[in-house]
Amino acid sequence: MSHRKFSAPRHGHLGFLPHKRCRRHRGKVRTWPKDDPSKPVHLAAFLGYKAGMTHTLREVHRTGMKISKREEVEAVTIIETPPMVVVGIVGYIETPHGLRSLKTIFAEHLSDECKRRFYKNWYKSKKKAFTKYCKKWQDEEGKKQLEKDFSAMKKYCKVIRIIAHTQVRTVETAEKRRT
């Protein structure tokens, strides 16, 4: 029979229940800061990955205490922020049911690092994504269509967002730094 004789505090925080595998290993931004029309157009966020944790020793100034200046050890999170590349823009129009995408325009050249996100199985695929789309940027008819799409986005869209991907290969790993 497994029953403890004396009561004891529980092990682990109930805030982290249920313990299960996450659905996606890439993070997702759920909230954005409020848009201020008086400020110029800018990007609202930047993508970063949690690379680890460490601690810092800092001086804390608290008035009204015997020791107003004392050193404290605090835990800090290290966030890697690799450079981002804009690969496209999406224009959204306002509908009674919320935002709906009107146009999506991708860049002329997309790296393999970005293209592989559109495939379920990259190494078995023929890697044909965006081959026809790239030709749109070369011929005159395609350029006219792109200009038409850009003007339609300017005219009708309430929200314009970018599609960006990070260059994770440029991040130095801890093994590289040590050597």
Short mmCIF file of C-alpha atoms in Angstrom, two decimals:
data_model
loop_
_atom_site.label_atom_id
_atom_site.label_comp_id
_atom_site.label_asym_id
_atom_site.label_seq_id
_atom_site.Cartn_x
_atom_site.Cartn_y
_atom_site.Cartn_z
CA MET A 1 0.00 0.00 0.00
CA SER A 2 1.41 3.36 -1.01
CA HIS A 3 0.25 5.94 1.46
CA ARG A 4 2.43 8.43 3.26
CA LYS A 5 2.12 8.61 7.00
CA PHE A 6 2.47 12.39 7.36
CA SER A 7 1.17 15.23 5.19
CA ALA A 8 3.64 17.24 3.16
CA PRO A 9 3.54 20.16 0.75
CA ARG A 10 2.95 19.19 -2.86
CA HIS A 11 5.80 19.08 -5.38
CA GLY A 12 5.48 21.35 -8.37
CA HIS A 13 3.38 24.35 -9.31
CA LEU A 14 -0.25 23.76 -10.31
CA GLY A 15 0.00 26.62 -12.80
CA PHE A 16 2.00 24.43 -15.15
CA LEU A 17 -0.60 21.64 -15.35
CA PRO A 18 -1.39 19.66 -17.47
CA HIS A 19 2.13 18.40 -18.20
CA LYS A 20 2.02 17.56 -21.90
CA ARG A 21 3.94 18.05 -25.11
CA CYS A 22 3.37 21.40 -26.80
CA ARG A 23 1.48 21.49 -30.07
CA ARG A 24 3.98 23.68 -31.94
CA HIS A 25 7.62 24.25 -31.16
CA ARG A 26 7.63 27.69 -32.77
CA GLY A 27 6.20 30.52 -30.70
CA LYS A 28 3.12 32.47 -31.66
CA VAL A 29 2.41 36.14 -30.92
CA ARG A 30 -1.07 36.43 -29.42
CA THR A 31 -1.14 40.08 -28.39
CA TRP A 32 0.10 43.21 -30.10
CA PRO A 33 0.59 46.72 -28.71
CA LYS A 34 -2.15 49.23 -29.50
CA ASP A 35 -1.58 51.16 -32.71
CA ASP A 36 -1.01 54.90 -32.27
CA PRO A 37 -1.97 56.83 -35.46
CA SER A 38 0.14 59.85 -34.43
CA LYS A 39 3.37 57.81 -34.67
CA PRO A 40 4.95 56.93 -38.04
CA VAL A 41 4.52 53.45 -39.53
CA HIS A 42 6.77 50.92 -37.79
CA LEU A 43 7.07 47.23 -36.93
CA ALA A 44 5.29 46.37 -33.70
CA ALA A 45 7.37 43.36 -32.64
CA PHE A 46 10.58 41.43 -33.18
CA LEU A 47 11.08 37.68 -33.00
CA GLY A 48 13.38 36.14 -30.40
CA TYR A 49 14.08 32.68 -29.03
CA LYS A 50 14.76 31.75 -25.42
CA ALA A 51 18.38 30.59 -25.45
CA GLY A 52 18.85 29.97 -21.73
CA MET A 53 19.01 31.54 -18.30
CA THR A 54 21.71 32.94 -16.03
CA HIS A 55 21.91 35.28 -13.05
CA THR A 56 23.10 38.84 -12.50
CA LEU A 57 24.35 40.68 -9.46
CA ARG A 58 22.89 44.18 -9.29
CA GLU A 59 22.58 46.98 -6.78
CA VAL A 60 19.06 47.67 -5.54
CA HIS A 61 18.26 51.14 -4.18
CA ARG A 62 15.40 51.09 -1.67
CA THR A 63 14.73 54.17 0.41
CA GLY A 64 13.57 53.77 3.99
CA MET A 65 15.62 50.64 4.69
CA LYS A 66 18.65 50.32 6.94
CA ILE A 67 20.77 49.27 4.01
CA SER A 68 19.48 51.47 1.20
CA LYS A 69 22.00 50.14 -1.30
CA ARG A 70 22.42 46.38 -1.39
CA GLU A 71 23.40 43.77 -3.94
CA GLU A 72 20.88 41.17 -5.04
CA VAL A 73 21.20 38.14 -7.29
CA GLU A 74 18.43 37.96 -9.89
CA ALA A 75 17.58 35.36 -12.52
CA VAL A 76 17.65 36.64 -16.10
CA THR A 77 16.58 35.09 -19.40
CA ILE A 78 18.85 35.17 -22.44
CA ILE A 79 16.92 35.81 -25.66
CA GLU A 80 18.57 35.25 -29.05
CA THR A 81 17.28 37.66 -31.71
CA PRO A 82 18.62 36.61 -35.10
CA PRO A 83 18.25 39.06 -38.00
CA MET A 84 14.87 39.01 -39.72
CA VAL A 85 14.13 39.18 -43.45
CA VAL A 86 10.84 40.50 -44.85
CA VAL A 87 9.56 38.06 -47.47
CA GLY A 88 6.09 39.47 -48.13
CA ILE A 89 3.21 41.68 -47.10
CA VAL A 90 -0.46 40.94 -46.47
CA GLY A 91 -3.27 43.49 -46.68
CA TYR A 92 -6.41 43.02 -44.56
CA ILE A 93 -9.85 44.59 -45.01
CA GLU A 94 -12.42 45.11 -42.27
CA THR A 95 -15.53 42.91 -42.52
CA PRO A 96 -18.47 42.49 -40.13
CA HIS A 97 -16.85 39.22 -39.00
CA GLY A 98 -13.37 40.71 -38.44
CA LEU A 99 -10.26 41.09 -40.57
CA ARG A 100 -10.02 39.24 -43.91
CA SER A 101 -6.92 39.11 -46.10
CA LEU A 102 -7.34 40.92 -49.42
CA LYS A 103 -3.92 40.54 -51.06
CA THR A 104 -0.66 38.75 -50.30
CA ILE A 105 2.50 39.78 -52.14
CA PHE A 106 5.75 37.85 -51.75
CA ALA A 107 9.28 39.04 -52.53
CA GLU A 108 11.10 38.13 -55.73
CA HIS A 109 13.80 36.00 -54.12
CA LEU A 110 13.04 33.67 -51.21
CA SER A 111 15.78 31.71 -49.50
CA ASP A 112 15.58 27.94 -49.12
CA GLU A 113 15.39 28.51 -45.37
CA CYS A 114 12.06 30.28 -45.93
CA LYS A 115 10.73 27.96 -48.66
CA ARG A 116 11.15 24.83 -46.57
CA ARG A 117 8.46 26.12 -44.16
CA PHE A 118 5.88 25.64 -46.94
CA TYR A 119 6.66 21.92 -47.26
CA LYS A 120 5.73 19.02 -45.02
CA ASN A 121 8.70 16.97 -46.24
CA TRP A 122 11.48 19.19 -47.64
CA TYR A 123 14.11 16.60 -48.48
CA LYS A 124 11.71 14.43 -50.56
CA SER A 125 10.01 17.33 -52.37
CA LYS A 126 10.83 18.71 -55.82
CA LYS A 127 11.23 22.24 -54.35
CA LYS A 128 8.92 23.91 -56.86
CA ALA A 129 7.35 26.50 -54.52
CA PHE A 130 7.36 30.10 -55.83
CA THR A 131 9.01 29.17 -59.17
CA LYS A 132 6.10 30.60 -61.18
CA TYR A 133 5.60 33.48 -58.73
CA CYS A 134 9.21 34.70 -59.20
CA LYS A 135 8.58 35.12 -62.93
CA LYS A 136 5.91 37.72 -62.10
CA TRP A 137 8.66 40.13 -61.07
CA GLN A 138 10.56 39.79 -64.40
CA ASP A 139 8.00 40.36 -67.18
CA GLU A 140 6.11 43.61 -67.80
CA GLU A 141 2.65 42.09 -67.40
CA GLY A 142 3.55 40.71 -64.00
CA LYS A 143 5.00 44.04 -62.86
CA LYS A 144 1.79 45.82 -63.87
CA GLN A 145 -0.23 43.27 -61.88
CA LEU A 146 2.01 43.79 -58.83
CA GLU A 147 1.60 47.58 -59.07
CA LYS A 148 -2.16 47.07 -59.33
CA ASP A 149 -2.08 44.86 -56.21
CA PHE A 150 -0.02 47.44 -54.27
CA SER A 151 -2.43 50.25 -55.20
CA ALA A 152 -5.43 48.10 -54.21
CA MET A 153 -3.79 47.44 -50.84
CA LYS A 154 -3.19 51.18 -50.30
CA LYS A 155 -6.78 52.01 -51.23
CA TYR A 156 -8.83 49.34 -49.44
CA CYS A 157 -6.77 47.78 -46.65
CA LYS A 158 -7.18 48.89 -43.04
CA VAL A 159 -4.29 46.77 -41.73
CA ILE A 160 -1.06 45.84 -43.51
CA ARG A 161 1.23 43.22 -41.97
CA ILE A 162 4.55 41.79 -43.09
CA ILE A 163 5.57 38.16 -43.47
CA ALA A 164 9.07 37.76 -42.05
CA HIS A 165 11.40 34.91 -41.20
CA THR A 166 14.49 34.78 -39.04
CA GLN A 167 17.95 33.74 -40.13
CA VAL A 168 18.65 31.17 -37.45
CA ARG A 169 21.80 29.97 -39.22
CA THR A 170 23.50 33.30 -38.39
CA VAL A 171 23.11 32.77 -34.63
CA GLU A 172 26.28 31.63 -32.94
CA THR A 173 25.68 28.62 -30.74
CA ALA A 174 27.23 28.23 -27.31
CA GLU A 175 29.68 25.63 -28.68
CA LYS A 176 31.03 28.11 -31.23
CA ARG A 177 31.47 30.84 -28.60
CA ARG A 178 33.48 28.65 -26.23
CA THR A 179 36.15 27.74 -28.78
#
